[in-house]
Amino acid sequence: DHAAKPKQKKAHKGYERALELAPGNADYQYWFASASIERVDDVGMLSKMSLASDGRKALENAIAIDPIMVAARIGLAQFFLGAPGIAGGSVEKAKAQGDALVALPDKRGEYQGRMVLARVAAHEKDWAEMSRQFTFAETAGGVGADPVAALRSLAWNLLNQKKDPEAAAPVVARYLKVAPAEDVTAWFLDAEVKRQLGHCADALPQYDRVLVTRPEAKGSRWGAAVCHDQLGQKEAARKNYEEYASRFPNDGRAKEAKAAIKRLAGS
């Protein structure tokens, strides 16, 4: 988004100035770090390294000033997990931040720590540990505690990271029971589980439910196209593939959608 770039640059400069005036302010350190990391994707390689380094140092400064600052520890964990090794990325250091969050007094960082540790486990493809940590997060307290979000993350990761619809099915069923009435992610994950288990006829009503609310929902549009196709409903399949290709021309699956449209036209 070209319009956002100058705004991000301006915000970054503003936080930099605030930090020069009050380097002992943990919030300023955190905001400057967030602004630095946000700009990483918009600059050249040398600037990337410099911004990433500034961001990391500012997060570390924020924690040094305020050791119980939950947001700074989450930010640092995300940095360590997302950055390449050359830029300071480290799974061990991400895990250490998760452990530090869980250990904060009054269970202040318990929920966020469990969520961090679950993401670290998913990154390492340690599925048993991932499930254990997300399950702990469901009953954890502290800043931002959200049992439904923990359950949603577990279901999502079992389906999309582990690619195990059988393991995801009971979790999605549990998630559907507690999800808010208009939670389209719950409908989508339910449809995905059913499709991946080979039950397209059961999946389609859920995809359609998502698409009525969110016509721009990429995953549901694709799932609906594939299911109509598998069920031999050529006209509905073609419509969904066409919609997919026109809405998401740069997506990796747009090519597949166009090939499917051709195939269906020829059949």
XYZ file of N, CA and C in Angstrom:
801
model
N 0.840 -1.187 0.000
C 0.000 0.000 0.000
C 0.882 1.245 0.000
N 0.919 1.928 -1.160
C 1.840 3.069 -1.325
C 1.485 4.225 -0.400
N 0.199 4.429 -0.160
C -0.234 5.544 0.691
C 0.244 5.374 2.130
N 0.387 4.115 2.560
C 0.760 3.855 3.958
C 2.241 4.124 4.219
N 3.082 3.982 3.182
C 4.540 4.069 3.388
C 4.998 5.421 3.956
N 4.575 6.568 3.337
C 4.998 7.854 3.909
C 4.512 8.042 5.346
N 3.293 7.548 5.637
C 2.746 7.648 6.999
C 3.610 6.858 7.977
N 3.998 5.636 7.547
C 4.838 4.792 8.417
C 6.183 5.466 8.681
N 6.743 6.068 7.631
C 8.046 6.741 7.759
C 7.938 7.910 8.738
N 6.840 8.677 8.592
C 6.611 9.840 9.453
C 6.438 9.401 10.909
N 5.655 8.331 11.106
C 5.431 7.810 12.464
C 6.752 7.349 13.070
N 7.550 6.679 12.268
C 8.853 6.171 12.715
C 9.732 7.322 13.192
N 9.781 8.402 12.389
C 10.583 9.588 12.749
C 10.055 10.213 14.048
N 8.722 10.258 14.166
C 8.103 10.839 15.370
C 8.486 10.074 16.624
N 8.427 8.748 16.549
C 8.793 7.924 17.709
C 10.285 8.042 18.010
N 11.071 8.180 16.947
C 12.526 8.344 17.127
C 12.815 9.624 17.924
N 12.093 10.706 17.559
C 12.270 11.984 18.276
C 11.823 11.867 19.724
N 10.680 11.220 19.933
C 10.157 11.037 21.299
C 11.165 10.277 22.153
N 11.800 9.280 21.532
C 12.772 8.444 22.232
C 14.030 9.230 22.607
N 14.437 10.145 21.716
C 15.605 11.003 22.021
C 15.319 11.875 23.244
N 14.060 12.314 23.371
C 13.680 13.192 24.492
C 13.496 12.409 25.793
N 13.020 11.154 25.666
C 12.746 10.361 26.878
C 13.143 8.906 26.676
N 14.462 8.623 26.618
C 14.911 7.235 26.359
C 14.519 6.251 27.457
N 14.161 6.761 28.625
C 13.785 5.861 29.730
C 12.317 5.501 29.750
N 11.592 5.886 28.683
C 10.159 5.587 28.621
C 9.947 4.270 27.863
N 9.463 3.245 28.567
C 9.309 1.903 27.968
C 8.314 1.916 26.813
N 7.232 2.706 26.944
C 6.227 2.783 25.870
C 6.848 3.351 24.595
N 7.649 4.412 24.733
C 8.300 5.006 23.553
C 9.224 3.988 22.884
N 9.962 3.249 23.719
C 10.858 2.216 23.177
C 10.043 1.195 22.378
N 8.898 0.783 22.936
C 8.053 -0.214 22.274
C 7.475 0.321 20.971
N 6.961 1.551 20.989
C 6.362 2.136 19.785
C 7.402 2.339 18.692
N 8.596 2.780 19.107
C 9.676 2.953 18.126
C 10.052 1.599 17.511
N 10.115 0.560 18.355
C 10.426 -0.796 17.874
C 9.380 -1.257 16.867
N 8.101 -1.084 17.213
C 7.012 -1.517 16.320
C 7.087 -0.781 14.992
N 7.349 0.538 15.041
C 7.437 1.348 13.820
C 8.639 0.917 12.975
N 9.740 0.569 13.620
C 10.946 0.115 12.890
C 10.670 -1.200 12.172
N 10.100 -2.155 12.891
C 9.855 -3.497 12.332
C 8.799 -3.433 11.228
N 7.817 -2.526 11.395
C 6.751 -2.362 10.391
C 7.322 -1.911 9.047
N 8.422 -1.160 9.068
C 8.983 -0.602 7.833
C 9.970 -1.549 7.138
N 10.303 -2.650 7.791
C 11.348 -3.549 7.269
C 11.067 -4.013 5.829
N 9.813 -4.312 5.527
C 9.475 -4.845 4.196
C 9.493 -3.781 3.097
N 9.580 -2.510 3.482
C 9.473 -1.428 2.492
C 10.815 -0.838 2.076
N 11.909 -1.400 2.562
C 13.231 -0.781 2.309
C 14.218 -1.801 1.724
N 15.358 -1.307 1.281
C 16.404 -2.171 0.711
C 17.107 -2.992 1.782
N 17.956 -3.923 1.332
C 18.551 -4.919 2.239
C 19.337 -4.303 3.402
N 20.183 -3.310 3.123
C 20.992 -2.717 4.195
C 20.101 -2.034 5.229
N 19.093 -1.305 4.724
C 18.160 -0.628 5.636
C 17.340 -1.649 6.426
N 17.011 -2.773 5.777
C 16.268 -3.853 6.468
C 17.013 -4.276 7.727
N 18.310 -4.574 7.545
C 19.136 -5.049 8.665
C 19.189 -3.997 9.773
N 19.327 -2.736 9.350
C 19.443 -1.641 10.303
C 18.139 -1.449 11.082
N 17.002 -1.454 10.362
C 15.701 -1.282 11.026
C 15.391 -2.452 11.963
N 15.695 -3.666 11.489
C 15.452 -4.858 12.321
C 16.271 -4.789 13.606
N 17.523 -4.371 13.459
C 18.414 -4.254 14.615
C 17.908 -3.176 15.582
N 17.479 -2.026 15.027
C 16.923 -0.950 15.866
C 15.694 -1.448 16.618
N 14.842 -2.172 15.897
C 13.615 -2.678 16.501
C 13.895 -3.643 17.637
N 14.800 -4.544 17.374
C 15.147 -5.534 18.401
C 15.725 -4.852 19.646
N 16.665 -3.913 19.425
C 17.304 -3.228 20.569
C 16.275 -2.455 21.385
N 15.344 -1.801 20.676
C 14.330 -1.012 21.386
C 13.412 -1.911 22.221
N 13.074 -3.091 21.695
C 12.259 -4.037 22.476
C 13.029 -4.501 23.711
N 14.313 -4.782 23.508
C 15.137 -5.204 24.650
C 15.245 -4.079 25.681
N 15.359 -2.827 25.197
C 15.402 -1.667 26.104
C 14.098 -1.537 26.879
N 12.971 -1.725 26.174
C 11.659 -1.619 26.828
C 11.549 -2.619 27.971
N 12.039 -3.847 27.726
C 11.976 -4.904 28.746
C 12.925 -4.597 29.906
N 14.092 -4.027 29.579
C 15.047 -3.658 30.634
C 14.434 -2.590 31.547
N 13.690 -1.644 30.937
C 13.057 -0.567 31.712
C 11.851 -1.119 32.490
N 11.049 -1.959 31.819
C 9.815 -2.486 32.422
C 9.733 -3.998 32.169
N 10.332 -4.796 33.069
C 10.405 -6.251 32.837
C 9.053 -6.954 32.763
N 7.975 -6.303 33.260
C 6.665 -6.974 33.187
C 5.833 -6.457 32.004
N 6.471 -5.789 31.041
C 5.753 -5.268 29.871
C 5.472 -6.419 28.901
N 4.245 -6.883 28.908
C 3.847 -8.066 28.135
C 4.030 -7.838 26.629
N 3.576 -6.694 26.127
C 3.624 -6.425 24.674
C 5.045 -6.474 24.130
N 5.999 -5.944 24.896
C 7.391 -5.924 24.429
C 7.956 -7.344 24.350
N 7.595 -8.176 25.305
C 8.083 -9.570 25.289
C 7.458 -10.354 24.128
N 6.156 -10.103 23.852
C 5.519 -10.755 22.689
C 6.225 -10.296 21.418
N 6.461 -8.989 21.301
C 7.123 -8.427 20.119
C 8.502 -9.023 19.905
N 9.252 -9.177 20.999
C 10.603 -9.729 20.891
C 10.551 -11.203 20.492
N 9.602 -11.940 21.057
C 9.431 -13.358 20.687
C 9.104 -13.478 19.198
N 8.193 -12.614 18.712
C 7.824 -12.640 17.285
C 9.024 -12.296 16.413
N 9.819 -11.330 16.879
C 11.025 -10.965 16.133
C 11.962 -12.176 16.025
N 12.260 -12.793 17.155
C 13.186 -13.929 17.162
C 12.677 -15.083 16.290
N 11.359 -15.288 16.289
C 10.787 -16.400 15.536
C 10.728 -16.098 14.039
N 10.518 -14.821 13.697
C 10.332 -14.459 12.291
C 11.593 -14.069 11.551
N 12.591 -13.562 12.272
C 13.803 -13.057 11.601
C 14.714 -14.207 11.192
N 15.405 -14.079 10.046
C 16.417 -15.094 9.701
C 17.591 -15.027 10.681
N 18.312 -16.116 10.773
C 19.450 -16.194 11.709
C 20.425 -15.035 11.560
N 20.688 -14.627 10.315
C 21.652 -13.553 10.038
C 21.206 -12.219 10.647
N 19.875 -12.075 10.830
C 19.340 -10.820 11.397
C 19.039 -10.962 12.893
N 19.485 -12.084 13.484
C 19.290 -12.269 14.925
C 18.144 -13.187 15.303
N 17.542 -13.844 14.306
C 16.463 -14.787 14.603
C 16.967 -15.963 15.418
N 16.140 -16.460 16.324
C 16.546 -17.585 17.168
C 15.327 -18.215 17.827
N 15.109 -19.487 17.534
C 13.979 -20.216 18.133
C 14.151 -20.298 19.652
N 15.372 -20.535 20.087
C 15.649 -20.644 21.532
C 15.302 -19.352 22.262
N 15.683 -18.220 21.645
C 15.415 -16.920 22.283
C 13.917 -16.605 22.270
N 13.217 -17.036 21.223
C 11.757 -16.857 21.183
C 11.118 -17.652 22.322
N 11.585 -18.881 22.495
C 11.058 -19.746 23.560
C 11.347 -19.137 24.934
N 12.532 -18.551 25.081
C 12.891 -17.924 26.371
C 11.926 -16.792 26.719
N 11.492 -16.039 25.708
C 10.509 -14.970 25.962
C 9.151 -15.550 26.362
N 8.768 -16.670 25.725
C 7.527 -17.342 26.107
C 7.577 -17.802 27.558
N 8.710 -18.412 27.942
C 8.886 -18.865 29.329
C 8.862 -17.682 30.301
N 9.517 -16.582 29.893
C 9.559 -15.385 30.751
C 8.148 -14.817 30.950
N 7.335 -14.841 29.889
C 5.951 -14.359 29.999
C 5.148 -15.218 30.987
N 5.273 -16.536 30.847
C 4.541 -17.451 31.736
C 4.958 -17.214 33.196
N 6.234 -16.845 33.404
C 6.765 -16.683 34.764
C 6.479 -15.314 35.386
N 5.878 -14.385 34.637
C 5.620 -13.047 35.196
C 4.689 -13.154 36.410
N 4.854 -12.231 37.384
C 4.024 -12.306 38.595
C 2.532 -12.133 38.299
N 1.705 -12.661 39.203
C 0.232 -12.561 39.140
C -0.348 -13.115 37.837
N 0.332 -14.068 37.241
C -0.121 -14.698 35.976
C -0.351 -13.669 34.874
N 0.284 -12.526 34.989
C 0.079 -11.405 34.069
C 0.360 -11.787 32.605
N 1.397 -12.596 32.386
C 1.772 -12.960 31.019
C 1.475 -14.408 30.665
N 0.650 -15.064 31.505
C 0.443 -16.513 31.336
C -0.165 -16.852 29.973
N -1.287 -16.212 29.636
C -1.956 -16.518 28.356
C -1.032 -16.231 27.171
N -0.453 -15.030 27.137
C 0.398 -14.658 25.996
C 1.638 -15.536 25.916
N 2.164 -15.932 27.063
C 3.325 -16.828 27.083
C 3.000 -18.191 26.486
N 1.833 -18.728 26.870
C 1.402 -20.027 26.311
C 1.202 -19.928 24.796
N 0.632 -18.800 24.341
C 0.421 -18.610 22.899
C 1.768 -18.521 22.162
N 2.724 -17.829 22.753
C 4.069 -17.744 22.155
C 4.697 -19.135 22.087
N 4.633 -19.877 23.191
C 5.248 -21.218 23.229
C 4.574 -22.166 22.239
N 3.259 -21.999 22.047
C 2.540 -22.820 21.059
C 3.026 -22.494 19.648
N 3.225 -21.187 19.356
C 3.705 -20.790 18.020
C 5.125 -21.278 17.780
N 5.941 -21.251 18.820
C 7.319 -21.770 18.705
C 7.268 -23.264 18.371
N 6.416 -24.004 19.080
C 6.283 -25.450 18.843
C 5.787 -25.720 17.420
N 4.823 -24.904 16.939
C 4.312 -25.065 15.566
C 5.424 -24.812 14.557
N 6.225 -23.799 14.829
C 7.370 -23.461 13.971
C 8.332 -24.643 13.883
N 8.478 -25.341 14.992
C 9.395 -26.497 15.071
C 8.707 -27.821 14.687
N 7.422 -27.720 14.301
C 6.624 -28.904 13.944
C 6.548 -29.932 15.077
N 6.588 -29.425 16.315
C 6.385 -30.281 17.488
C 4.901 -30.193 17.843
N 4.098 -31.019 17.140
C 2.642 -30.865 17.200
C 2.066 -31.184 18.571
N 2.652 -32.150 19.261
C 2.143 -32.507 20.601
C 2.340 -31.335 21.555
N 3.510 -30.720 21.498
C 3.802 -29.574 22.369
C 2.933 -28.366 21.979
N 2.735 -28.182 20.673
C 1.870 -27.089 20.207
C 0.466 -27.249 20.794
N -0.090 -28.451 20.674
C -1.446 -28.704 21.180
C -1.506 -28.509 22.694
N -0.449 -28.941 23.377
C -0.395 -28.818 24.842
C -0.429 -27.338 25.253
N 0.366 -26.513 24.565
C 0.454 -25.097 24.930
C -0.834 -24.333 24.589
N -1.419 -24.609 23.415
C -2.683 -23.948 23.078
C -3.778 -24.358 24.067
N -3.762 -25.625 24.488
C -4.760 -26.105 25.448
C -4.564 -25.415 26.808
N -3.299 -25.239 27.233
C -3.020 -24.460 28.455
C -3.554 -23.032 28.306
N -3.373 -22.457 27.114
C -3.788 -21.069 26.874
C -5.301 -20.887 27.049
N -6.064 -21.954 26.769
C -7.528 -21.861 26.889
C -7.982 -21.536 28.308
N -7.215 -21.965 29.295
C -7.628 -21.716 30.690
C -6.692 -20.735 31.391
N -5.749 -20.155 30.638
C -4.771 -19.246 31.244
C -5.379 -17.872 31.484
N -4.815 -17.170 32.479
C -5.251 -15.805 32.772
C -4.231 -14.797 32.259
N -4.452 -13.538 32.638
C -3.482 -12.494 32.298
C -3.925 -11.597 31.161
N -3.008 -10.774 30.712
C -3.280 -9.761 29.688
C -3.806 -10.417 28.404
N -4.964 -9.947 27.934
C -5.505 -10.397 26.647
C -6.006 -11.827 26.609
N -6.210 -12.458 27.777
C -6.641 -13.871 27.807
C -7.916 -14.050 26.982
N -7.899 -15.039 26.091
C -9.009 -15.244 25.163
C -9.093 -16.726 24.801
N -9.905 -17.491 25.561
C -9.973 -18.946 25.327
C -10.417 -19.315 23.912
N -11.327 -18.512 23.330
C -11.818 -18.817 21.979
C -10.687 -18.647 20.965
N -9.880 -17.613 21.143
C -8.742 -17.388 20.229
C -7.727 -18.522 20.323
N -7.518 -19.049 21.537
C -6.583 -20.168 21.723
C -7.082 -21.403 20.975
N -8.381 -21.644 21.099
C -9.005 -22.796 20.439
C -8.956 -22.635 18.917
N -9.260 -21.423 18.446
C -9.216 -21.125 17.011
C -7.797 -21.352 16.470
N -6.798 -20.893 17.201
C -5.403 -21.051 16.760
C -5.000 -22.515 16.696
N -5.436 -23.290 17.678
C -5.129 -24.725 17.671
C -5.762 -25.391 16.449
N -7.041 -25.108 16.213
C -7.738 -25.696 15.058
C -7.050 -25.293 13.756
N -6.749 -24.015 13.632
C -6.120 -23.481 12.413
C -4.781 -24.163 12.146
N -3.958 -24.278 13.190
C -2.626 -24.864 13.024
C -2.670 -26.356 12.726
N -3.597 -27.070 13.347
C -3.728 -28.507 13.050
C -4.116 -28.711 11.582
N -4.949 -27.819 11.081
C -5.452 -27.951 9.709
C -4.455 -27.445 8.676
N -3.870 -26.262 8.942
C -3.052 -25.604 7.919
C -1.556 -25.805 8.066
N -1.080 -26.042 9.286
C 0.351 -26.274 9.488
C 0.654 -27.780 9.524
N -0.079 -28.484 10.407
C 0.136 -29.933 10.500
C -0.528 -30.673 9.332
N -1.562 -30.032 8.759
C -2.342 -30.617 7.647
C -2.928 -31.973 8.063
N -3.619 -31.936 9.200
C -4.182 -33.159 9.781
C -5.667 -32.931 10.106
N -6.554 -33.079 9.091
C -7.977 -32.802 9.342
C -8.596 -33.707 10.400
N -8.080 -34.930 10.527
C -8.642 -35.847 11.542
C -8.384 -35.321 12.951
N -7.160 -34.802 13.176
C -6.856 -34.234 14.497
C -7.610 -32.925 14.703
N -7.815 -32.182 13.597
C -8.485 -30.876 13.703
C -9.981 -31.014 13.959
N -10.597 -32.095 13.448
C -12.062 -32.224 13.497
C -12.661 -32.042 14.906
N -12.179 -32.776 15.934
C -12.780 -32.591 17.259
C -12.528 -31.195 17.846
N -11.392 -30.600 17.487
C -11.070 -29.247 17.983
C -12.011 -28.229 17.345
N -12.245 -28.387 16.034
C -13.167 -27.484 15.329
C -14.587 -27.637 15.886
N -14.980 -28.853 16.185
C -16.316 -29.093 16.753
C -16.456 -28.356 18.094
N -15.388 -28.396 18.882
C -15.392 -27.711 20.192
C -15.418 -26.188 19.987
N -14.672 -25.732 19.002
C -14.594 -24.301 18.684
C -15.959 -23.771 18.229
N -16.648 -24.547 17.388
C -17.974 -24.132 16.901
C -18.960 -23.893 18.051
N -18.829 -24.690 19.109
C -19.758 -24.576 20.244
C -19.577 -23.274 21.019
N -18.336 -22.765 21.043
C -18.070 -21.567 21.878
C -17.849 -20.305 21.045
N -17.770 -20.444 19.720
C -17.495 -19.284 18.859
C -18.666 -18.306 18.892
N -18.380 -16.996 18.798
C -19.464 -16.014 18.687
C -20.328 -16.308 17.456
N -21.574 -15.864 17.486
C -22.554 -16.200 16.432
C -22.063 -15.849 15.028
N -21.339 -14.740 14.883
C -20.934 -14.284 13.549
C -19.459 -14.588 13.248
N -18.894 -15.583 13.899
C -17.481 -15.915 13.712
C -17.298 -16.712 12.413
N -16.989 -16.006 11.322
C -16.892 -16.668 10.014
C -15.715 -17.657 9.952
N -14.690 -17.421 10.774
C -13.555 -18.356 10.785
C -14.003 -19.739 11.243
N -14.941 -19.781 12.185
C -15.462 -21.074 12.667
C -16.161 -21.819 11.530
N -16.960 -21.113 10.753
C -17.654 -21.743 9.622
C -16.644 -22.233 8.593
N -15.644 -21.387 8.312
C -14.632 -21.740 7.315
C -13.854 -22.990 7.732
N -13.404 -23.019 8.983
C -12.623 -24.178 9.443
C -13.470 -25.449 9.448
N -14.749 -25.310 9.784
C -15.653 -26.462 9.743
C -15.762 -26.991 8.305
N -15.915 -26.064 7.349
C -15.994 -26.460 5.937
C -14.693 -27.113 5.477
N -13.561 -26.537 5.873
C -12.257 -27.065 5.463
C -12.029 -28.479 5.984
N -12.362 -28.701 7.249
C -12.232 -30.047 7.832
C -13.057 -31.041 7.020
N -14.309 -30.663 6.733
C -15.203 -31.571 6.004
C -14.676 -31.842 4.592
N -14.225 -30.780 3.914
C -13.693 -30.957 2.548
C -12.464 -31.866 2.560
N -11.549 -31.593 3.498
C -10.302 -32.363 3.525
C -10.527 -33.814 3.941
N -11.629 -34.064 4.621
C -11.970 -35.449 4.982
C -12.816 -36.122 3.894
N -13.059 -35.369 2.792
C -13.772 -35.947 1.655
C -15.286 -35.808 1.707
N -15.788 -34.890 2.563
C -17.244 -34.719 2.689
C -17.673 -33.375 2.097
N -17.528 -33.237 0.779
C -17.794 -31.952 0.115
C -19.248 -31.501 0.238
N -20.174 -32.449 0.179
C -21.596 -32.076 0.263
C -21.901 -31.407 1.606
N -21.219 -31.844 2.670
C -21.411 -31.237 4.000
C -20.649 -29.917 4.129
N -19.560 -29.792 3.377
C -18.722 -28.588 3.471
C -19.368 -27.378 2.790
N -20.064 -27.622 1.657
C -20.571 -26.511 0.835
C -21.488 -25.528 1.567
N -22.443 -25.987 2.380
C -23.293 -25.010 3.072
C -22.490 -24.040 3.950
N -21.406 -24.543 4.556
C -20.586 -23.667 5.404
C -19.786 -22.670 4.560
N -19.214 -23.129 3.438
C -18.524 -22.193 2.540
C -19.490 -21.108 2.072
N -20.712 -21.536 1.667
C -21.706 -20.574 1.169
C -22.083 -19.560 2.243
N -22.170 -20.042 3.458
C -22.496 -19.165 4.592
C -21.431 -18.076 4.758
N -20.158 -18.474 4.618
C -19.064 -17.493 4.699
C -19.175 -16.497 3.547
N -19.398 -17.011 2.337
C -19.364 -16.165 1.135
C -20.533 -15.178 1.075
N -21.646 -15.511 1.683
C -22.771 -14.565 1.767
C -22.334 -13.351 2.600
N -21.623 -13.624 3.702
C -21.165 -12.550 4.597
C -19.925 -11.860 4.035
N -19.010 -12.663 3.482
C -17.725 -12.136 2.997
C -17.429 -12.652 1.594
N -17.958 -11.991 0.555
C -17.705 -12.472 -0.813
C -16.212 -12.498 -1.166
N -15.410 -11.711 -0.409
C -13.966 -11.628 -0.704
C -13.147 -12.694 0.040
N -13.829 -13.632 0.716
C -13.115 -14.657 1.496
C -12.441 -15.660 0.562
N -11.122 -15.542 0.464
C -10.344 -16.301 -0.527
C -10.434 -17.813 -0.305
N -10.182 -18.249 0.924
C -10.172 -19.684 1.216
C -11.522 -20.344 0.964
N -12.589 -19.646 1.333
C -13.938 -20.208 1.133
C -14.321 -20.231 -0.337
N -13.897 -19.203 -1.076
C -14.178 -19.173 -2.520
C -13.508 -20.370 -3.198
N -12.258 -20.635 -2.832
C -11.526 -21.761 -3.420
C -12.162 -23.087 -3.004
N -12.455 -23.225 -1.725
C -13.061 -24.462 -1.217
C -14.388 -24.765 -1.900
N -15.206 -23.724 -2.080
C -16.508 -23.904 -2.744
C -16.315 -24.353 -4.187
N -15.367 -23.735 -4.886
C -15.097 -24.102 -6.295
C -14.687 -25.566 -6.390
N -13.752 -25.961 -5.538
C -13.227 -27.331 -5.563
C -14.337 -28.338 -5.234
N -15.158 -27.999 -4.230
C -16.227 -28.927 -3.831
C -17.293 -29.074 -4.922
N -17.720 -27.955 -5.515
C -18.682 -28.042 -6.623
C -18.093 -28.888 -7.753
N -16.810 -28.692 -8.028
C -16.099 -29.434 -9.072
C -16.120 -30.934 -8.761
N -15.744 -31.274 -7.541
C -15.688 -32.698 -7.146
C -17.067 -33.355 -7.179
N -18.106 -32.567 -6.906
C -19.466 -33.112 -6.892
C -20.105 -33.106 -8.279
N -19.325 -32.673 -9.304
C -19.822 -32.662 -10.681
C -20.795 -31.534 -10.973
N -20.812 -30.526 -10.110
C -21.701 -29.366 -10.311
C -20.931 -28.320 -11.126
N -20.880 -28.569 -12.445
C -19.942 -27.837 -13.313
C -20.203 -26.334 -13.361
N -21.466 -25.960 -13.467
C -21.789 -24.532 -13.613
C -21.400 -23.749 -12.350
N -21.754 -24.300 -11.197
C -21.408 -23.644 -9.917
C -19.892 -23.622 -9.719
N -19.222 -24.706 -10.115
C -17.752 -24.763 -10.003
C -17.122 -23.686 -10.874
N -17.585 -23.599 -12.137
C -17.020 -22.617 -13.079
C -17.195 -21.190 -12.548
N -18.386 -20.898 -12.036
C -18.669 -19.555 -11.494
C -17.697 -19.202 -10.366
N -17.480 -20.156 -9.467
C -16.585 -19.893 -8.332
C -15.124 -19.774 -8.758
N -14.703 -20.601 -9.705
C -13.331 -20.475 -10.232
C -13.143 -19.111 -10.910
N -14.151 -18.689 -11.697
C -14.070 -17.391 -12.382
C -13.993 -16.242 -11.379
N -14.819 -16.339 -10.358
C -14.831 -15.322 -9.298
C -13.464 -15.273 -8.616
N -12.901 -16.465 -8.376
C -11.595 -16.554 -7.717
C -10.520 -15.896 -8.580
N -10.477 -16.271 -9.858
C -9.445 -15.760 -10.771
C -9.550 -14.251 -10.937
N -10.784 -13.708 -10.951
C -10.927 -12.262 -11.152
C -10.650 -11.472 -9.865
N -11.007 -12.048 -8.730
C -10.771 -11.344 -7.458
C -9.309 -11.416 -7.013
N -8.663 -12.540 -7.298
C -7.284 -12.755 -6.789
C -6.334 -13.116 -7.930
N -6.157 -12.210 -8.927
C -5.363 -12.553 -10.112
C -3.893 -12.864 -9.804
N -3.380 -12.326 -8.690
C -1.960 -12.545 -8.364
C -1.733 -13.704 -7.398
N -2.806 -14.351 -7.009
C -2.673 -15.470 -6.077
C -2.118 -16.695 -6.812
N -1.372 -17.524 -6.095
C -0.758 -18.718 -6.685
C -1.770 -19.682 -7.298
N -3.000 -19.673 -6.764
C -4.001 -20.626 -7.256
C -4.827 -20.076 -8.426
N -4.588 -18.806 -8.804
C -5.354 -18.216 -9.917
C -5.111 -19.005 -11.206
N -3.871 -19.470 -11.389
C -3.514 -20.282 -12.571
C -4.331 -21.568 -12.588
N -4.387 -22.222 -11.423
C -5.169 -23.465 -11.290
C -6.638 -23.209 -11.611
N -7.139 -22.055 -11.127
C -8.544 -21.701 -11.361
C -8.800 -21.537 -12.858
N -7.875 -20.860 -13.559
C -8.043 -20.636 -15.009
C -7.998 -21.954 -15.780
N -7.099 -22.850 -15.353
C -7.013 -24.168 -15.997
C -8.316 -24.950 -15.780
N -8.879 -24.832 -14.582
C -10.146 -25.522 -14.266
C -11.293 -24.961 -15.106
N -11.305 -23.634 -15.309
C -12.355 -22.993 -16.126
C -12.302 -23.554 -17.554
N -11.079 -23.647 -18.099
C -10.878 -24.192 -19.446
C -11.376 -25.632 -19.533
N -10.958 -26.417 -18.531
C -11.337 -27.839 -18.488
C -12.867 -27.984 -18.446
N -13.498 -27.187 -17.610
C -14.962 -27.271 -17.466
C -15.683 -26.794 -18.725
N -15.091 -25.820 -19.411
C -15.690 -25.330 -20.658
C -15.632 -26.392 -21.745
N -14.546 -27.174 -21.708
C -14.336 -28.203 -22.732
C -15.090 -29.489 -22.467
N -15.583 -29.638 -21.237
C -16.207 -30.941 -20.897
C -17.708 -30.932 -21.190
